[in-house]
Amino acid sequence: MNAKRRTVIAGNWKMNFTPAEATAFINEIKPLVAGKDACDIIFCAPYVTIAAAQAAAEGSHIKIGAENVHFAEKGAYTGEVSAKMLTACGVEYVIIGHSERRQYFGETDETVNLRTKAALAAGMTVILCLGEVKEQRLAGITKEVVSMQTKLDLAGVTAEEMKRVIIAYEPVWAIGTGLTATPEQADETCGQIRDALCELYGKEVAESTTIQYGGSMNEKNAAELLSKPNVDGGLIGGASLVAAKFNAIVDAAQ
Ligand code: 13P
């Protein structure tokens, strides 16, 4: 963490929680995180769960986001949801480019870029996910991979719009596997992403962009990961479904 940048602890619920389950979860976590405002707290929820989570979060500093957004304003895109629809529902944050979208649903850097630009144009804040797969890390090309993803995914995004971009560095081999990047690996790769931002936008934008780490972050390893200067928060999957675990990660960020 770094005093110059906002620390953001976000949960990615993925395909978990019915509206009733989301309500119960938010009601449980709300008193636990009350007053812990040294970090922003966001839960990204399945579309059908957003309204219930928002209602439960009212009166707290917990924000509710979405897990994806389409790039078109409207039209024949069965199953998709537009940025205009999300903002009309009071949704300010959206995850884009999660590796599960890339891996299982054919998302490419091109569609990630289109979705990012559409969300930003609608006034949303984007949590842009990127990271290398295991073979790329073993081949020693992590820096090249994350630099390329940063440049492709942000093509056409302005320096002004970067104020509403959070990057989540998520090494694919660490997601849901229990394998966590070491604090040194997380710090080094977040730093490489920052270097790519510096090339694109200059030092000021690079130094002010929040870069989270995601991939098996939990109540045990969060403090050490967050102690690194280039790690400005976490994007948390499994541990964001258990109030006590998520709360412990928020505590580590205070
Ligand atoms: P896990 O924390 O379950 O590894 O998931 C990380 C993730 O994919 C967050 O987006």
mmCIF file of C-alpha atoms and ligand atoms in Angstrom:
data_model
loop_
_atom_site.group_PDB
_atom_site.id
_atom_site.type_symbol
_atom_site.label_atom_id
_atom_site.label_comp_id
_atom_site.label_asym_id
_atom_site.label_seq_id
_atom_site.Cartn_x
_atom_site.Cartn_y
_atom_site.Cartn_z
ATOM 1 C CA MET A 1 0.000 0.000 0.000
ATOM 2 C CA ASN A 2 1.061 3.552 -0.551
ATOM 3 C CA ALA A 3 -0.350 6.707 1.036
ATOM 4 C CA LYS A 4 -0.630 8.351 -2.384
ATOM 5 C CA ARG A 5 -3.172 5.812 -3.643
ATOM 6 C CA ARG A 6 -6.604 4.709 -2.489
ATOM 7 C CA THR A 7 -6.607 1.165 -1.120
ATOM 8 C CA VAL A 8 -9.504 -0.873 -2.524
ATOM 9 C CA ILE A 9 -10.628 -4.197 -1.060
ATOM 10 C CA ALA A 10 -13.160 -5.769 -3.407
ATOM 11 C CA GLY A 11 -15.003 -9.049 -3.345
ATOM 12 C CA ASN A 12 -15.833 -10.892 -6.532
ATOM 13 C CA TRP A 13 -18.735 -13.139 -5.652
ATOM 14 C CA LYS A 14 -18.601 -14.869 -9.073
ATOM 15 C CA MET A 15 -21.655 -17.170 -9.513
ATOM 16 C CA ASN A 16 -22.542 -17.308 -5.824
ATOM 17 C CA PHE A 17 -25.333 -15.915 -3.602
ATOM 18 C CA THR A 18 -29.044 -15.651 -4.289
ATOM 19 C CA PRO A 19 -30.620 -12.298 -3.353
ATOM 20 C CA ALA A 20 -31.567 -13.685 0.072
ATOM 21 C CA GLU A 21 -28.049 -15.025 0.641
ATOM 22 C CA ALA A 22 -26.527 -11.695 -0.429
ATOM 23 C CA THR A 23 -28.801 -9.836 1.978
ATOM 24 C CA ALA A 24 -27.789 -12.115 4.834
ATOM 25 C CA PHE A 25 -24.100 -11.734 3.974
ATOM 26 C CA ILE A 26 -24.209 -7.922 3.768
ATOM 27 C CA ASN A 27 -26.173 -7.753 7.029
ATOM 28 C CA GLU A 28 -23.440 -9.827 8.655
ATOM 29 C CA ILE A 29 -20.456 -7.890 7.283
ATOM 30 C CA LYS A 30 -21.917 -4.391 7.662
ATOM 31 C CA PRO A 31 -21.342 -3.998 11.422
ATOM 32 C CA LEU A 32 -17.941 -5.713 11.141
ATOM 33 C CA VAL A 33 -16.546 -3.157 8.675
ATOM 34 C CA ALA A 34 -18.341 -0.086 10.051
ATOM 35 C CA GLY A 35 -15.937 2.820 10.407
ATOM 36 C CA LYS A 36 -13.094 1.011 8.643
ATOM 37 C CA ASP A 37 -12.740 3.641 5.979
ATOM 38 C CA ALA A 38 -9.001 3.501 5.316
ATOM 39 C CA CYS A 39 -9.988 1.438 2.271
ATOM 40 C CA ASP A 40 -12.878 1.369 -0.171
ATOM 41 C CA ILE A 41 -14.992 -1.767 0.114
ATOM 42 C CA ILE A 42 -16.816 -3.129 -2.923
ATOM 43 C CA PHE A 43 -18.683 -6.382 -3.551
ATOM 44 C CA CYS A 44 -19.231 -7.300 -7.191
ATOM 45 C CA ALA A 45 -22.382 -9.370 -7.447
ATOM 46 C CA PRO A 46 -24.280 -11.398 -10.038
ATOM 47 C CA TYR A 47 -26.736 -9.125 -11.876
ATOM 48 C CA VAL A 48 -29.820 -10.619 -10.206
ATOM 49 C CA THR A 49 -28.327 -10.150 -6.749
ATOM 50 C CA ILE A 50 -27.260 -6.518 -7.098
ATOM 51 C CA ALA A 51 -30.516 -4.890 -5.949
ATOM 52 C CA ALA A 52 -30.765 -6.973 -2.781
ATOM 53 C CA ALA A 53 -27.112 -6.315 -1.928
ATOM 54 C CA GLN A 54 -27.534 -2.566 -2.530
ATOM 55 C CA ALA A 55 -30.580 -2.431 -0.281
ATOM 56 C CA ALA A 56 -28.769 -4.266 2.494
ATOM 57 C CA ALA A 57 -25.660 -2.064 2.139
ATOM 58 C CA GLU A 58 -27.585 1.183 2.460
ATOM 59 C CA GLY A 59 -26.268 3.476 5.164
ATOM 60 C CA SER A 60 -22.801 1.883 5.060
ATOM 61 C CA HIS A 61 -19.702 2.656 2.991
ATOM 62 C CA ILE A 62 -19.982 -0.722 1.212
ATOM 63 C CA LYS A 63 -20.406 -0.340 -2.561
ATOM 64 C CA ILE A 64 -22.010 -2.931 -4.818
ATOM 65 C CA GLY A 65 -20.656 -3.507 -8.329
ATOM 66 C CA ALA A 66 -21.283 -5.818 -11.283
ATOM 67 C CA GLU A 67 -19.107 -8.625 -12.649
ATOM 68 C CA ASN A 68 -19.250 -7.676 -16.318
ATOM 69 C CA VAL A 69 -20.833 -5.268 -18.799
ATOM 70 C CA HIS A 70 -21.445 -5.304 -22.534
ATOM 71 C CA PHE A 71 -19.971 -2.704 -24.865
ATOM 72 C CA ALA A 72 -23.071 -1.861 -26.890
ATOM 73 C CA GLU A 73 -25.630 0.604 -25.586
ATOM 74 C CA LYS A 74 -28.486 -1.734 -26.499
ATOM 75 C CA GLY A 75 -29.473 -4.273 -29.132
ATOM 76 C CA ALA A 76 -29.528 -7.932 -30.074
ATOM 77 C CA TYR A 77 -27.033 -9.307 -27.527
ATOM 78 C CA THR A 78 -28.961 -12.031 -25.731
ATOM 79 C CA GLY A 79 -27.899 -12.470 -22.144
ATOM 80 C CA GLU A 80 -25.888 -9.268 -21.935
ATOM 81 C CA VAL A 81 -26.327 -6.104 -19.846
ATOM 82 C CA SER A 82 -25.292 -2.581 -20.880
ATOM 83 C CA ALA A 83 -23.488 0.100 -18.900
ATOM 84 C CA LYS A 84 -26.567 2.305 -19.216
ATOM 85 C CA MET A 85 -28.666 -0.408 -17.555
ATOM 86 C CA LEU A 86 -26.163 -0.757 -14.726
ATOM 87 C CA THR A 87 -25.878 2.966 -14.042
ATOM 88 C CA ALA A 88 -29.682 3.218 -14.140
ATOM 89 C CA CYS A 89 -29.625 0.705 -11.274
ATOM 90 C CA GLY A 90 -27.131 2.819 -9.345
ATOM 91 C CA VAL A 91 -24.165 0.567 -10.098
ATOM 92 C CA GLU A 92 -20.907 2.490 -10.199
ATOM 93 C CA TYR A 93 -18.291 -0.291 -10.287
ATOM 94 C CA VAL A 94 -17.787 -3.148 -12.727
ATOM 95 C CA ILE A 95 -15.232 -5.928 -13.111
ATOM 96 C CA ILE A 96 -14.035 -6.364 -16.701
ATOM 97 C CA GLY A 97 -11.681 -8.938 -18.205
ATOM 98 C CA HIS A 98 -11.708 -11.488 -15.416
ATOM 99 C CA SER A 99 -9.693 -14.533 -16.416
ATOM 100 C CA GLU A 100 -12.783 -16.734 -16.058
ATOM 101 C CA ARG A 101 -14.490 -14.571 -18.710
ATOM 102 C CA ARG A 102 -11.406 -14.843 -20.906
ATOM 103 C CA GLN A 103 -11.034 -18.596 -20.323
ATOM 104 C CA TYR A 104 -14.650 -19.826 -20.471
ATOM 105 C CA PHE A 105 -16.525 -17.159 -22.419
ATOM 106 C CA GLY A 106 -14.151 -16.199 -25.182
ATOM 107 C CA GLU A 107 -13.283 -12.703 -24.009
ATOM 108 C CA THR A 108 -10.237 -11.261 -25.708
ATOM 109 C CA ASP A 109 -8.170 -8.150 -25.103
ATOM 110 C CA GLU A 110 -10.242 -6.587 -27.881
ATOM 111 C CA THR A 111 -13.625 -7.219 -26.219
ATOM 112 C CA VAL A 112 -12.183 -6.322 -22.825
ATOM 113 C CA ASN A 113 -11.060 -3.016 -24.312
ATOM 114 C CA LEU A 114 -14.489 -2.361 -25.871
ATOM 115 C CA ARG A 115 -16.257 -3.133 -22.593
ATOM 116 C CA THR A 116 -13.822 -0.934 -20.659
ATOM 117 C CA LYS A 117 -14.368 2.038 -22.952
ATOM 118 C CA ALA A 118 -18.163 1.621 -22.829
ATOM 119 C CA ALA A 119 -18.219 1.441 -19.020
ATOM 120 C CA LEU A 120 -15.980 4.505 -18.709
ATOM 121 C CA ALA A 121 -18.069 6.451 -21.218
ATOM 122 C CA ALA A 122 -21.116 5.717 -19.062
ATOM 123 C CA GLY A 123 -19.328 7.174 -16.050
ATOM 124 C CA MET A 124 -18.573 3.882 -14.316
ATOM 125 C CA THR A 125 -15.397 2.866 -12.491
ATOM 126 C CA VAL A 126 -13.759 -0.228 -13.966
ATOM 127 C CA ILE A 127 -11.869 -2.969 -12.163
ATOM 128 C CA LEU A 128 -9.789 -4.256 -15.056
ATOM 129 C CA CYS A 129 -8.411 -7.756 -14.509
ATOM 130 C CA LEU A 130 -5.284 -9.087 -16.162
ATOM 131 C CA GLY A 131 -2.537 -11.575 -15.435
ATOM 132 C CA GLU A 132 -0.399 -14.358 -16.812
ATOM 133 C CA VAL A 133 -1.128 -18.087 -17.019
ATOM 134 C CA LYS A 134 1.195 -20.626 -15.422
ATOM 135 C CA GLU A 135 3.062 -21.472 -18.635
ATOM 136 C CA GLN A 136 3.832 -17.796 -19.208
ATOM 137 C CA ARG A 137 5.235 -17.375 -15.689
ATOM 138 C CA LEU A 138 7.342 -20.517 -16.078
ATOM 139 C CA ALA A 139 8.607 -19.262 -19.443
ATOM 140 C CA GLY A 140 9.735 -16.017 -17.795
ATOM 141 C CA ILE A 141 7.501 -13.776 -19.911
ATOM 142 C CA THR A 142 5.162 -12.431 -17.204
ATOM 143 C CA LYS A 143 6.355 -8.839 -17.650
ATOM 144 C CA GLU A 144 5.782 -8.954 -21.400
ATOM 145 C CA VAL A 145 2.327 -10.510 -20.953
ATOM 146 C CA VAL A 146 1.024 -8.024 -18.386
ATOM 147 C CA SER A 147 2.536 -5.054 -20.235
ATOM 148 C CA MET A 148 0.863 -6.147 -23.459
ATOM 149 C CA GLN A 149 -2.498 -6.743 -21.742
ATOM 150 C CA THR A 150 -2.293 -3.329 -20.061
ATOM 151 C CA LYS A 151 -1.669 -1.622 -23.391
ATOM 152 C CA LEU A 152 -4.298 -3.552 -25.370
ATOM 153 C CA ASP A 153 -7.008 -3.420 -22.701
ATOM 154 C CA LEU A 154 -6.566 0.329 -22.160
ATOM 155 C CA ALA A 155 -6.170 1.342 -25.825
ATOM 156 C CA GLY A 156 -8.060 4.595 -26.351
ATOM 157 C CA VAL A 157 -8.653 5.212 -22.631
ATOM 158 C CA THR A 158 -7.689 8.788 -21.722
ATOM 159 C CA ALA A 159 -5.539 9.942 -18.812
ATOM 160 C CA GLU A 160 -8.630 11.634 -17.386
ATOM 161 C CA GLU A 161 -10.594 8.374 -17.573
ATOM 162 C CA MET A 162 -7.757 6.557 -15.773
ATOM 163 C CA LYS A 163 -8.997 8.221 -12.571
ATOM 164 C CA ARG A 164 -11.852 5.699 -12.830
ATOM 165 C CA VAL A 165 -9.731 2.638 -13.598
ATOM 166 C CA ILE A 166 -8.552 0.185 -10.958
ATOM 167 C CA ILE A 167 -6.328 -2.616 -12.205
ATOM 168 C CA ALA A 168 -6.506 -6.063 -10.625
ATOM 169 C CA TYR A 169 -3.399 -8.132 -11.206
ATOM 170 C CA GLU A 170 -4.620 -11.710 -11.028
ATOM 171 C CA PRO A 171 -2.127 -14.419 -11.945
ATOM 172 C CA VAL A 172 -4.403 -17.073 -13.443
ATOM 173 C CA TRP A 173 -2.498 -19.893 -11.726
ATOM 174 C CA ALA A 174 -3.351 -18.395 -8.324
ATOM 175 C CA ILE A 175 -7.114 -18.056 -8.804
ATOM 176 C CA GLY A 176 -9.146 -20.509 -6.763
ATOM 177 C CA THR A 177 -6.149 -22.817 -6.497
ATOM 178 C CA GLY A 178 -4.944 -21.957 -3.005
ATOM 179 C CA LEU A 179 -1.631 -21.013 -4.636
ATOM 180 C CA THR A 180 -0.850 -17.382 -3.877
ATOM 181 C CA ALA A 181 1.797 -15.292 -5.559
ATOM 182 C CA THR A 182 4.500 -14.504 -3.039
ATOM 183 C CA PRO A 183 4.355 -10.912 -1.793
ATOM 184 C CA GLU A 184 7.547 -10.298 -3.794
ATOM 185 C CA GLN A 185 6.022 -11.711 -7.006
ATOM 186 C CA ALA A 186 2.834 -9.686 -6.502
ATOM 187 C CA ASP A 187 4.813 -6.511 -5.830
ATOM 188 C CA GLU A 188 7.138 -7.046 -8.776
ATOM 189 C CA THR A 189 4.346 -7.715 -11.285
ATOM 190 C CA CYS A 190 2.125 -4.879 -10.017
ATOM 191 C CA GLY A 191 5.226 -2.700 -10.474
ATOM 192 C CA GLN A 192 5.611 -3.940 -14.053
ATOM 193 C CA ILE A 193 1.981 -3.006 -14.740
ATOM 194 C CA ARG A 194 2.715 0.420 -13.247
ATOM 195 C CA ASP A 195 5.702 0.739 -15.582
ATOM 196 C CA ALA A 196 3.415 -0.003 -18.547
ATOM 197 C CA LEU A 197 0.999 2.680 -17.285
ATOM 198 C CA CYS A 198 3.938 5.087 -17.046
ATOM 199 C CA GLU A 199 4.815 4.427 -20.686
ATOM 200 C CA LEU A 200 1.202 5.017 -21.718
ATOM 201 C CA TYR A 201 0.239 7.943 -19.505
ATOM 202 C CA GLY A 202 3.315 9.228 -17.687
ATOM 203 C CA LYS A 203 4.404 9.072 -14.072
ATOM 204 C CA GLU A 204 1.544 10.961 -12.454
ATOM 205 C CA VAL A 205 -1.181 8.610 -13.734
ATOM 206 C CA ALA A 206 0.985 5.539 -13.077
ATOM 207 C CA GLU A 207 1.674 6.619 -9.515
ATOM 208 C CA SER A 208 -1.962 7.382 -8.754
ATOM 209 C CA THR A 209 -3.605 4.247 -10.210
ATOM 210 C CA THR A 210 -4.751 1.646 -7.694
ATOM 211 C CA ILE A 211 -3.412 -1.816 -8.592
ATOM 212 C CA GLN A 212 -4.903 -4.690 -6.621
ATOM 213 C CA TYR A 213 -3.637 -8.220 -6.264
ATOM 214 C CA GLY A 214 -6.067 -11.124 -6.661
ATOM 215 C CA GLY A 215 -5.603 -14.879 -6.449
ATOM 216 C CA SER A 216 -6.205 -16.847 -3.258
ATOM 217 C CA MET A 217 -5.868 -13.744 -1.096
ATOM 218 C CA ASN A 218 -7.180 -14.621 2.344
ATOM 219 C CA GLU A 219 -7.204 -13.634 6.006
ATOM 220 C CA LYS A 220 -3.791 -15.251 6.520
ATOM 221 C CA ASN A 221 -1.765 -13.824 3.637
ATOM 222 C CA ALA A 222 -3.462 -10.412 3.128
ATOM 223 C CA ALA A 223 -1.348 -8.362 5.545
ATOM 224 C CA GLU A 224 1.921 -9.426 3.951
ATOM 225 C CA LEU A 225 0.660 -8.906 0.388
ATOM 226 C CA LEU A 226 -0.800 -5.495 1.271
ATOM 227 C CA SER A 227 2.437 -4.426 2.969
ATOM 228 C CA LYS A 228 4.105 -4.261 -0.441
ATOM 229 C CA PRO A 229 4.407 -0.765 -1.946
ATOM 230 C CA ASN A 230 2.913 -1.658 -5.325
ATOM 231 C CA VAL A 231 -0.034 -3.693 -3.988
ATOM 232 C CA ASP A 232 -2.902 -1.266 -3.400
ATOM 233 C CA GLY A 233 -5.636 -3.660 -2.393
ATOM 234 C CA GLY A 234 -7.159 -6.994 -3.213
ATOM 235 C CA LEU A 235 -9.746 -8.590 -5.452
ATOM 236 C CA ILE A 236 -10.988 -11.519 -3.472
ATOM 237 C CA GLY A 237 -12.998 -14.530 -4.616
ATOM 238 C CA GLY A 238 -13.498 -17.380 -2.155
ATOM 239 C CA ALA A 239 -12.720 -15.374 0.991
ATOM 240 C CA SER A 240 -15.274 -12.714 -0.026
ATOM 241 C CA LEU A 241 -18.060 -15.216 0.644
ATOM 242 C CA VAL A 242 -17.226 -15.553 4.354
ATOM 243 C CA ALA A 243 -17.803 -12.400 6.416
ATOM 244 C CA ALA A 244 -15.157 -13.111 9.063
ATOM 245 C CA LYS A 245 -12.483 -13.806 6.432
ATOM 246 C CA PHE A 246 -13.306 -10.731 4.356
ATOM 247 C CA ASN A 247 -13.406 -8.592 7.487
ATOM 248 C CA ALA A 248 -9.932 -9.798 8.460
ATOM 249 C CA ILE A 249 -8.653 -8.712 5.032
ATOM 250 C CA VAL A 250 -10.257 -5.280 5.531
ATOM 251 C CA ASP A 251 -8.507 -5.099 8.913
ATOM 252 C CA ALA A 252 -5.193 -5.863 7.221
ATOM 253 C CA ALA A 253 -5.798 -2.843 4.980
ATOM 254 C CA GLN A 254 -6.415 -0.382 7.835
HETATM 255 P P1 13P B 1 -9.904 -16.552 -5.315
HETATM 256 O O1 13P B 1 -9.700 -15.505 -4.241
HETATM 257 O O2 13P B 1 -11.029 -17.493 -5.002
HETATM 258 O O3 13P B 1 -8.630 -17.216 -5.706
HETATM 259 O O4 13P B 1 -10.408 -15.744 -6.600
HETATM 260 C C1 13P B 1 -9.687 -14.634 -7.003
HETATM 261 C C2 13P B 1 -10.441 -13.970 -8.076
HETATM 262 O O5 13P B 1 -10.604 -14.506 -9.155
HETATM 263 C C3 13P B 1 -11.005 -12.633 -7.789
HETATM 264 O O6 13P B 1 -11.491 -12.048 -8.944
#
